[in-house]
Amino acid sequence: MRKILAAFLPLFLLMGCMGNQVSEDQLKAEISKVPMLYTVEAEVEVLVEGHGQNGTAEWKSIFGQRDIIVPVRANVKAGIDISKIEDLEISGDRVYFSLPDPVIEIESSEIPWDEVVSSVTGFRDKFSSQEKEFLTRKGRIKILSQLSKLDLIQPAQEHAEATIANIISSLGYTPVLKAKPVYAENEIIRFVKE
């Protein structure tokens, strides 16, 4: 008998919630329990070229060429922190909501040093670790400029919408998304988490 009661206890609790009116604050509190999930992931690789050297005279080129091509790889994740939901309105048996802005994280930027191609001829110095570090930073900037070409935002929005809708439905309401935000290409960079 105890096993049967334990099996039906979640159903009784859910039915109890459905019978009671839930305030917008209570609904926000319920949604905010969901942790931040990065639901979209992509691996990005860019090539950064370096010629000559940074900040030195061009006349040194008479002593030979000095070129380098550096691949920079990064793992990019995107998601929506639904605990940040603000725009939520209960009207009768419907809950109208808007999605918070997305969050993008660039992690594990790395250079596969065994794949770096360099050509230093004549009496020229090899590329220093500072110059390589400069090229790595240039690579990150190049990755940021290509974020809009990755399909990150829409899948993250779809997952967040489904998660919020499930929570609202479980409380006995009909979820209604007001409007799915659309972002211009130049806006996406502002969602990168530093």
Coordinates of N, CA and C in Angstrom, one line a residue:
M1 N 0.8 -1.2 0.0 CA 0.0 0.0 0.0 C 0.9 1.3 0.0
R2 N 2.0 1.2 0.8 CA 2.9 2.4 0.8 C 3.5 2.7 -0.5
K3 N 3.8 1.6 -1.3 CA 4.4 1.8 -2.6 C 3.4 2.5 -3.6
I4 N 2.2 2.1 -3.5 CA 1.1 2.7 -4.3 C 1.0 4.2 -4.0
L5 N 0.9 4.5 -2.7 CA 0.8 5.9 -2.3 C 2.0 6.7 -2.7
A6 N 3.2 6.1 -2.6 CA 4.4 6.8 -3.0 C 4.4 7.1 -4.5
A7 N 3.9 6.1 -5.3 CA 3.9 6.3 -6.7 C 2.9 7.4 -7.2
F8 N 1.8 7.6 -6.4 CA 0.8 8.6 -6.8 C 1.0 9.9 -6.1
L9 N 1.9 10.0 -5.2 CA 2.2 11.3 -4.4 C 2.5 12.4 -5.3
P10 N 3.4 12.3 -6.3 CA 3.7 13.4 -7.2 C 2.5 13.9 -8.0
L11 N 1.6 12.9 -8.4 CA 0.4 13.3 -9.1 C -0.5 14.1 -8.2
F12 N -0.7 13.7 -7.0 CA -1.5 14.4 -6.0 C -1.0 15.8 -5.8
L13 N 0.3 15.9 -5.7 CA 0.9 17.3 -5.5 C 0.7 18.1 -6.7
L14 N 0.8 17.6 -7.9 CA 0.6 18.3 -9.1 C -0.8 18.8 -9.2
M15 N -1.7 17.9 -8.9 CA -3.2 18.2 -9.0 C -3.5 19.3 -7.9
G16 N -2.8 19.3 -6.8 CA -3.0 20.3 -5.8 C -2.6 21.6 -6.3
C17 N -1.4 21.7 -7.0 CA -0.9 22.9 -7.6 C -1.9 23.5 -8.6
M18 N -2.5 22.6 -9.4 CA -3.4 23.0 -10.5 C -4.6 23.6 -9.9
G19 N -5.1 23.1 -8.8 CA -6.3 23.7 -8.2 C -6.1 25.1 -7.6
N20 N -4.9 25.4 -7.1 CA -4.6 26.7 -6.5 C -4.1 27.7 -7.6
Q21 N -4.4 28.9 -7.4 CA -3.9 30.0 -8.2 C -2.4 30.2 -7.9
V22 N -1.6 30.3 -8.9 CA -0.2 30.6 -8.7 C 0.1 32.0 -9.1
S23 N 0.8 32.8 -8.2 CA 1.1 34.2 -8.5 C 2.3 34.2 -9.5
E24 N 2.5 35.3 -10.2 CA 3.6 35.5 -11.1 C 4.9 35.3 -10.4
D25 N 5.0 35.8 -9.2 CA 6.3 35.7 -8.4 C 6.5 34.2 -8.1
Q26 N 5.5 33.4 -7.7 CA 5.7 32.0 -7.5 C 6.1 31.3 -8.7
L27 N 5.5 31.7 -9.8 CA 5.9 31.0 -11.1 C 7.3 31.3 -11.5
K28 N 7.7 32.6 -11.3 CA 9.1 33.0 -11.6 C 10.1 32.2 -10.7
A29 N 9.6 32.0 -9.4 CA 10.5 31.3 -8.5 C 10.6 29.8 -8.9
E30 N 9.5 29.2 -9.4 CA 9.6 27.9 -9.9 C 10.5 27.7 -11.1
I31 N 10.4 28.7 -12.0 CA 11.2 28.7 -13.2 C 12.7 28.9 -12.9
S32 N 13.0 29.8 -11.9 CA 14.4 30.1 -11.5 C 15.1 28.9 -10.9
K33 N 14.4 27.8 -10.6 CA 15.1 26.7 -10.0 C 15.8 25.9 -11.0
V34 N 15.5 26.1 -12.3 CA 16.2 25.4 -13.4 C 17.6 26.0 -13.6
P35 N 18.6 25.2 -13.5 CA 20.0 25.8 -13.7 C 20.3 26.2 -15.1
M36 N 21.3 27.0 -15.2 CA 21.7 27.5 -16.6 C 22.2 26.2 -17.3
L37 N 21.7 26.0 -18.5 CA 22.1 24.9 -19.4 C 22.6 25.5 -20.7
Y38 N 23.8 25.1 -21.1 CA 24.2 25.4 -22.4 C 23.8 24.3 -23.3
T39 N 22.8 24.6 -24.2 CA 22.2 23.6 -25.0 C 22.7 23.4 -26.4
V40 N 23.5 24.4 -26.8 CA 24.1 24.3 -28.2 C 25.6 24.4 -28.1
E41 N 26.3 23.6 -28.8 CA 27.8 23.6 -28.8 C 28.4 23.5 -30.2
A42 N 29.4 24.2 -30.4 CA 30.1 24.2 -31.7 C 31.6 24.3 -31.5
E43 N 32.3 23.7 -32.4 CA 33.8 23.8 -32.4 C 34.2 24.7 -33.6
V44 N 34.9 25.8 -33.3 CA 35.3 26.8 -34.3 C 36.8 26.7 -34.5
E45 N 37.2 26.9 -35.7 CA 38.7 27.0 -36.0 C 38.9 28.1 -37.0
V46 N 39.8 29.0 -36.7 CA 40.2 30.1 -37.6 C 41.7 30.1 -37.8
L47 N 42.1 30.7 -38.9 CA 43.5 30.8 -39.2 C 43.9 32.2 -39.1
V48 N 45.0 32.5 -38.4 CA 45.5 33.8 -38.2 C 46.9 33.9 -38.8
E49 N 47.1 34.9 -39.7 CA 48.4 35.0 -40.4 C 49.2 36.1 -39.7
G50 N 50.5 35.9 -39.6 CA 51.4 36.9 -39.2 C 52.5 37.1 -40.2
H51 N 52.8 38.3 -40.5 CA 53.9 38.6 -41.5 C 54.9 39.6 -40.9
G52 N 56.1 39.4 -41.1 CA 57.1 40.4 -40.6 C 57.1 40.3 -39.1
Q53 N 57.0 41.4 -38.4 CA 56.9 41.4 -36.9 C 56.1 42.6 -36.5
N54 N 55.7 42.5 -35.2 CA 54.8 43.6 -34.7 C 55.7 44.8 -34.3
G55 N 55.5 45.9 -34.9 CA 56.1 47.2 -34.4 C 57.6 47.4 -34.7
T56 N 58.1 46.6 -35.7 CA 59.5 46.9 -36.1 C 59.6 47.4 -37.5
A57 N 60.8 47.8 -37.8 CA 60.9 48.5 -39.1 C 60.8 47.5 -40.3
E58 N 60.2 48.0 -41.4 CA 59.9 47.2 -42.6 C 61.2 46.9 -43.3
W59 N 62.3 47.7 -43.1 CA 63.6 47.5 -43.8 C 64.2 46.1 -43.5
K60 N 63.8 45.5 -42.4 CA 64.4 44.2 -42.0 C 64.0 43.1 -43.0
S61 N 63.0 43.4 -43.8 CA 62.6 42.3 -44.8 C 63.7 42.0 -45.8
I62 N 64.7 42.9 -45.9 CA 65.8 42.7 -46.9 C 66.6 41.5 -46.4
F63 N 66.5 41.1 -45.1 CA 67.3 40.0 -44.5 C 66.5 38.7 -44.6
G64 N 65.3 38.7 -45.3 CA 64.6 37.4 -45.4 C 63.1 37.6 -45.0
Q65 N 62.3 36.6 -45.4 CA 60.9 36.6 -45.1 C 60.7 36.0 -43.7
R66 N 59.5 36.4 -43.1 CA 59.2 35.9 -41.8 C 57.7 35.9 -41.7
D67 N 57.1 34.7 -41.9 CA 55.6 34.5 -42.0 C 55.2 33.4 -41.1
I68 N 54.0 33.4 -40.6 CA 53.4 32.4 -39.7 C 51.9 32.3 -40.0
I69 N 51.4 31.1 -39.9 CA 50.0 30.8 -40.0 C 49.6 30.0 -38.8
V70 N 48.8 30.5 -37.9 CA 48.4 29.9 -36.7 C 46.9 29.5 -36.7
P71 N 46.6 28.2 -36.5 CA 45.2 27.8 -36.3 C 44.8 28.0 -34.8
V72 N 43.7 28.6 -34.6 CA 43.1 28.8 -33.3 C 41.8 28.1 -33.2
R73 N 41.7 27.2 -32.2 CA 40.4 26.5 -32.1 C 39.8 26.8 -30.8
A74 N 38.5 26.8 -30.8 CA 37.7 27.1 -29.5 C 36.4 26.3 -29.5
N75 N 36.0 26.0 -28.3 CA 34.7 25.4 -28.2 C 33.7 26.5 -27.8
V76 N 32.6 26.7 -28.5 CA 31.7 27.7 -28.2 C 30.3 27.1 -27.8
K77 N 29.8 27.6 -26.6 CA 28.6 27.1 -26.1 C 27.6 28.2 -26.0
A78 N 26.3 27.9 -26.2 CA 25.2 28.9 -26.1 C 24.0 28.3 -25.4
G79 N 23.4 29.1 -24.6 CA 22.2 28.7 -23.9 C 21.4 30.0 -23.4
I80 N 20.3 29.7 -22.7 CA 19.5 30.8 -22.2 C 19.3 30.5 -20.7
D81 N 19.7 31.4 -19.9 CA 19.5 31.3 -18.4 C 18.1 31.7 -18.1
I82 N 17.2 30.6 -18.1 CA 15.8 30.9 -17.9 C 15.4 31.4 -16.5
S83 N 16.4 31.3 -15.6 CA 16.1 31.8 -14.2 C 16.1 33.3 -14.2
K84 N 16.6 33.9 -15.4 CA 16.6 35.4 -15.5 C 15.3 35.9 -16.1
I85 N 14.3 35.1 -16.2 CA 13.0 35.5 -16.9 C 12.4 36.6 -16.0
E86 N 12.0 37.6 -16.7 CA 11.4 38.8 -16.1 C 10.0 39.0 -16.6
D87 N 9.8 38.9 -17.9 CA 8.6 39.2 -18.6 C 7.6 38.0 -18.6
L88 N 6.8 38.0 -17.6 CA 5.9 36.8 -17.4 C 4.5 37.4 -16.9
E89 N 3.4 37.0 -17.5 CA 2.1 37.6 -17.1 C 1.1 36.5 -17.1
I90 N 0.3 36.3 -16.0 CA -0.7 35.3 -15.9 C -2.1 36.0 -16.3
S91 N -2.8 35.5 -17.2 CA -4.1 36.0 -17.6 C -5.0 34.9 -17.7
G92 N -5.9 34.7 -16.7 CA -6.8 33.5 -16.7 C -6.1 32.2 -16.7
D93 N -6.3 31.4 -17.7 CA -5.6 30.1 -17.6 C -4.3 30.1 -18.5
R94 N -3.9 31.3 -19.0 CA -2.8 31.4 -19.9 C -1.6 32.1 -19.2
V95 N -0.4 31.8 -19.5 CA 0.8 32.5 -19.0 C 1.5 33.0 -20.3
Y96 N 1.7 34.3 -20.4 CA 2.4 34.9 -21.5 C 3.8 35.2 -21.0
F97 N 4.8 34.8 -21.8 CA 6.2 35.0 -21.4 C 7.1 35.4 -22.5
S98 N 8.2 36.0 -22.2 CA 9.2 36.3 -23.2 C 10.5 35.7 -22.7
L99 N 11.4 35.4 -23.7 CA 12.6 34.7 -23.4 C 13.7 35.7 -23.0
P100 N 14.5 35.4 -21.9 CA 15.7 36.2 -21.6 C 16.7 36.2 -22.8
D101 N 17.6 37.1 -22.8 CA 18.7 37.1 -23.8 C 19.6 35.8 -23.6
P102 N 20.2 35.4 -24.7 CA 21.1 34.2 -24.7 C 22.4 34.5 -24.0
V103 N 23.1 33.5 -23.7 CA 24.5 33.6 -23.1 C 25.4 32.7 -24.0
I104 N 26.5 33.3 -24.4 CA 27.5 32.6 -25.2 C 28.8 32.5 -24.5
E105 N 29.4 31.4 -24.4 CA 30.7 31.2 -23.8 C 31.7 30.6 -24.7
I106 N 32.8 31.3 -24.8 CA 33.9 30.7 -25.6 C 34.9 30.1 -24.6
E107 N 35.1 28.8 -24.7 CA 35.9 28.2 -23.8 C 37.0 27.4 -24.5
S108 N 38.0 27.1 -23.8 CA 39.1 26.2 -24.2 C 39.7 26.7 -25.6
S109 N 40.0 28.0 -25.7 CA 40.8 28.4 -26.9 C 42.1 27.8 -26.8
E110 N 42.5 27.2 -27.9 CA 43.8 26.6 -28.0 C 44.5 26.7 -29.4
I111 N 45.8 26.6 -29.4 CA 46.5 26.5 -30.6 C 47.2 25.2 -30.7
P112 N 46.9 24.4 -31.7 CA 47.6 23.1 -31.9 C 49.0 23.5 -32.5
W113 N 50.0 23.6 -31.6 CA 51.3 24.1 -32.0 C 52.0 23.3 -33.0
D114 N 51.6 22.0 -33.1 CA 52.2 21.1 -34.1 C 51.7 21.4 -35.5
E115 N 50.6 22.2 -35.6 CA 50.0 22.5 -36.9 C 50.4 23.9 -37.3
V116 N 51.1 24.6 -36.5 CA 51.5 26.0 -36.9 C 52.5 25.9 -38.0
V117 N 52.3 26.7 -39.0 CA 53.2 26.8 -40.2 C 53.9 28.1 -40.2
S118 N 55.3 28.0 -40.1 CA 56.0 29.3 -40.1 C 57.2 29.2 -41.1
S119 N 57.5 30.3 -41.7 CA 58.6 30.4 -42.6 C 59.5 31.6 -42.2
V120 N 60.7 31.2 -41.7 CA 61.6 32.3 -41.3 C 62.9 32.0 -42.1
T121 N 63.2 32.9 -43.0 CA 64.4 32.7 -43.8 C 65.5 33.8 -43.5
G122 N 66.7 33.5 -44.0 CA 67.8 34.4 -43.9 C 68.2 34.6 -42.5
F123 N 68.4 35.9 -42.1 CA 68.9 36.2 -40.8 C 67.8 36.7 -39.9
R124 N 66.6 36.3 -40.1 CA 65.5 36.7 -39.3 C 65.3 35.9 -38.0
D125 N 64.8 36.6 -37.0 CA 64.5 35.9 -35.7 C 63.2 35.0 -35.8
K126 N 63.1 34.0 -35.1 CA 61.9 33.2 -35.0 C 60.8 34.0 -34.3
F127 N 59.6 33.6 -34.4 CA 58.5 34.3 -33.7 C 58.6 34.0 -32.2
S128 N 58.5 35.1 -31.5 CA 58.6 35.0 -30.0 C 57.3 34.5 -29.4
S129 N 57.3 34.1 -28.1 CA 56.1 33.7 -27.4 C 55.1 34.9 -27.3
Q130 N 55.7 36.1 -27.2 CA 54.8 37.3 -27.1 C 54.0 37.5 -28.4
E131 N 54.8 37.3 -29.5 CA 54.1 37.4 -30.8 C 53.1 36.3 -31.1
K132 N 53.4 35.1 -30.6 CA 52.4 34.0 -30.7 C 51.2 34.3 -29.9
E133 N 51.4 34.9 -28.7 CA 50.3 35.3 -27.8 C 49.4 36.3 -28.4
F134 N 50.1 37.3 -29.1 CA 49.3 38.3 -29.8 C 48.4 37.7 -30.9
L135 N 49.0 36.7 -31.6 CA 48.2 36.0 -32.7 C 47.1 35.2 -32.1
T136 N 47.2 34.7 -30.9 CA 46.2 34.0 -30.2 C 45.0 34.9 -29.9
R137 N 45.4 36.1 -29.4 CA 44.3 37.1 -29.1 C 43.6 37.5 -30.4
K138 N 44.4 37.7 -31.5 CA 43.8 38.0 -32.8 C 42.8 36.9 -33.2
G139 N 43.2 35.7 -32.9 CA 42.3 34.5 -33.3 C 41.0 34.6 -32.5
R140 N 41.1 34.9 -31.2 CA 39.8 35.1 -30.5 C 38.9 36.1 -31.0
I141 N 39.5 37.3 -31.5 CA 38.8 38.3 -32.1 C 38.1 37.8 -33.4
K142 N 38.8 37.1 -34.1 CA 38.3 36.5 -35.4 C 37.2 35.5 -35.1
I143 N 37.3 34.8 -34.0 CA 36.2 33.8 -33.6 C 35.0 34.6 -33.3
L144 N 35.1 35.7 -32.5 CA 34.0 36.6 -32.1 C 33.3 37.1 -33.3
S145 N 34.1 37.5 -34.4 CA 33.5 38.1 -35.6 C 32.7 37.0 -36.4
Q146 N 32.9 35.7 -36.1 CA 32.2 34.7 -36.9 C 31.1 34.1 -36.1
L147 N 30.8 34.5 -34.9 CA 29.7 34.0 -34.1 C 28.4 34.0 -34.8
S148 N 28.1 35.1 -35.5 CA 26.8 35.2 -36.2 C 26.6 34.2 -37.3
K149 N 27.7 33.6 -37.8 CA 27.6 32.6 -38.8 C 27.3 31.2 -38.3
L150 N 27.4 31.0 -37.0 CA 27.1 29.8 -36.3 C 25.6 29.8 -35.9
D151 N 25.0 28.7 -36.0 CA 23.6 28.6 -35.6 C 23.5 28.3 -34.1
L152 N 23.6 29.3 -33.3 CA 23.7 29.2 -31.9 C 22.4 29.6 -31.2
I153 N 21.8 30.7 -31.6 CA 20.8 31.4 -30.9 C 19.4 30.7 -31.0
Q154 N 19.0 30.4 -32.2 CA 17.7 29.8 -32.4 C 17.5 28.4 -31.7
P155 N 18.4 27.5 -31.8 CA 18.3 26.2 -31.1 C 18.2 26.5 -29.5
A156 N 19.0 27.4 -29.0 CA 19.0 27.7 -27.6 C 17.6 28.3 -27.2
Q157 N 17.1 29.1 -28.0 CA 15.8 29.7 -27.8 C 14.7 28.6 -27.8
E158 N 14.8 27.7 -28.7 CA 13.8 26.6 -28.8 C 13.8 25.7 -27.6
H159 N 15.0 25.4 -27.1 CA 15.1 24.6 -25.9 C 14.6 25.4 -24.7
A160 N 14.9 26.6 -24.5 CA 14.4 27.4 -23.4 C 12.9 27.5 -23.4
E161 N 12.4 27.8 -24.6 CA 10.9 27.9 -24.7 C 10.2 26.6 -24.3
A162 N 10.8 25.5 -24.7 CA 10.2 24.2 -24.4 C 10.3 23.9 -22.9
T163 N 11.4 24.3 -22.3 CA 11.6 24.1 -20.8 C 10.6 24.9 -20.0
I164 N 10.5 26.2 -20.4 CA 9.5 27.1 -19.7 C 8.1 26.6 -19.9
A165 N 7.8 26.3 -21.1 CA 6.4 25.8 -21.4 C 6.1 24.6 -20.6
N166 N 7.0 23.6 -20.4 CA 6.8 22.4 -19.6 C 6.5 22.8 -18.2
I167 N 7.2 23.7 -17.6 CA 7.0 24.2 -16.2 C 5.6 24.8 -16.1
I168 N 5.3 25.7 -17.0 CA 4.0 26.3 -17.0 C 2.8 25.3 -17.1
S169 N 3.0 24.4 -18.1 CA 1.9 23.4 -18.3 C 1.8 22.5 -17.0
S170 N 2.9 22.2 -16.4 CA 2.8 21.3 -15.2 C 2.0 22.0 -14.1
L171 N 1.9 23.3 -14.1 CA 1.2 24.0 -13.1 C -0.3 24.3 -13.5
G172 N -0.7 23.7 -14.6 CA -2.1 23.8 -15.1 C -2.4 24.9 -15.9
Y173 N -1.4 25.6 -16.5 CA -1.7 26.8 -17.3 C -1.3 26.5 -18.8
T174 N -1.7 27.3 -19.7 CA -1.4 27.2 -21.1 C -0.3 28.2 -21.4
P175 N 0.9 27.7 -21.8 CA 2.0 28.7 -22.0 C 1.8 29.4 -23.4
V176 N 2.1 30.7 -23.5 CA 2.1 31.4 -24.7 C 3.3 32.3 -24.8
L177 N 4.2 32.0 -25.8 CA 5.4 32.8 -26.0 C 4.9 34.1 -26.7
K178 N 5.2 35.2 -26.1 CA 4.8 36.5 -26.7 C 5.5 36.7 -28.0
A179 N 6.8 36.7 -28.1 CA 7.5 36.8 -29.3 C 8.9 36.3 -29.1
K180 N 9.4 35.6 -30.1 CA 10.8 35.1 -30.0 C 11.8 36.3 -30.5
P181 N 12.6 36.7 -29.6 CA 13.5 37.8 -30.0 C 14.4 37.4 -31.2
V182 N 14.6 38.3 -32.1 CA 15.5 38.1 -33.2 C 16.6 39.2 -33.1
Y183 N 17.8 38.7 -33.2 CA 19.0 39.6 -33.0 C 19.7 39.8 -34.3
A184 N 20.2 41.1 -34.5 CA 21.0 41.4 -35.6 C 22.4 40.8 -35.4
E185 N 23.1 40.6 -36.5 CA 24.4 39.9 -36.5 C 25.4 40.6 -35.6
N186 N 25.4 42.0 -35.6 CA 26.3 42.7 -34.8 C 25.9 42.8 -33.3
E187 N 24.7 42.3 -32.9 CA 24.3 42.2 -31.5 C 24.8 41.0 -30.8
I188 N 25.0 39.9 -31.5 CA 25.3 38.6 -30.9 C 26.6 38.7 -30.1
I189 N 27.5 39.5 -30.4 CA 28.8 39.6 -29.7 C 28.6 40.1 -28.2
R190 N 27.5 40.8 -28.0 CA 27.3 41.4 -26.6 C 26.8 40.3 -25.7
F191 N 26.4 39.1 -26.2 CA 26.0 38.0 -25.3 C 27.1 37.1 -24.8
V192 N 28.3 37.4 -25.3 CA 29.5 36.6 -24.9 C 29.8 36.8 -23.5
K193 N 29.9 35.8 -22.7 CA 30.2 35.8 -21.3 C 31.7 35.9 -21.2
E194 N 32.2 37.0 -20.5 CA 33.7 37.2 -20.3 C 34.2 36.4 -19.1

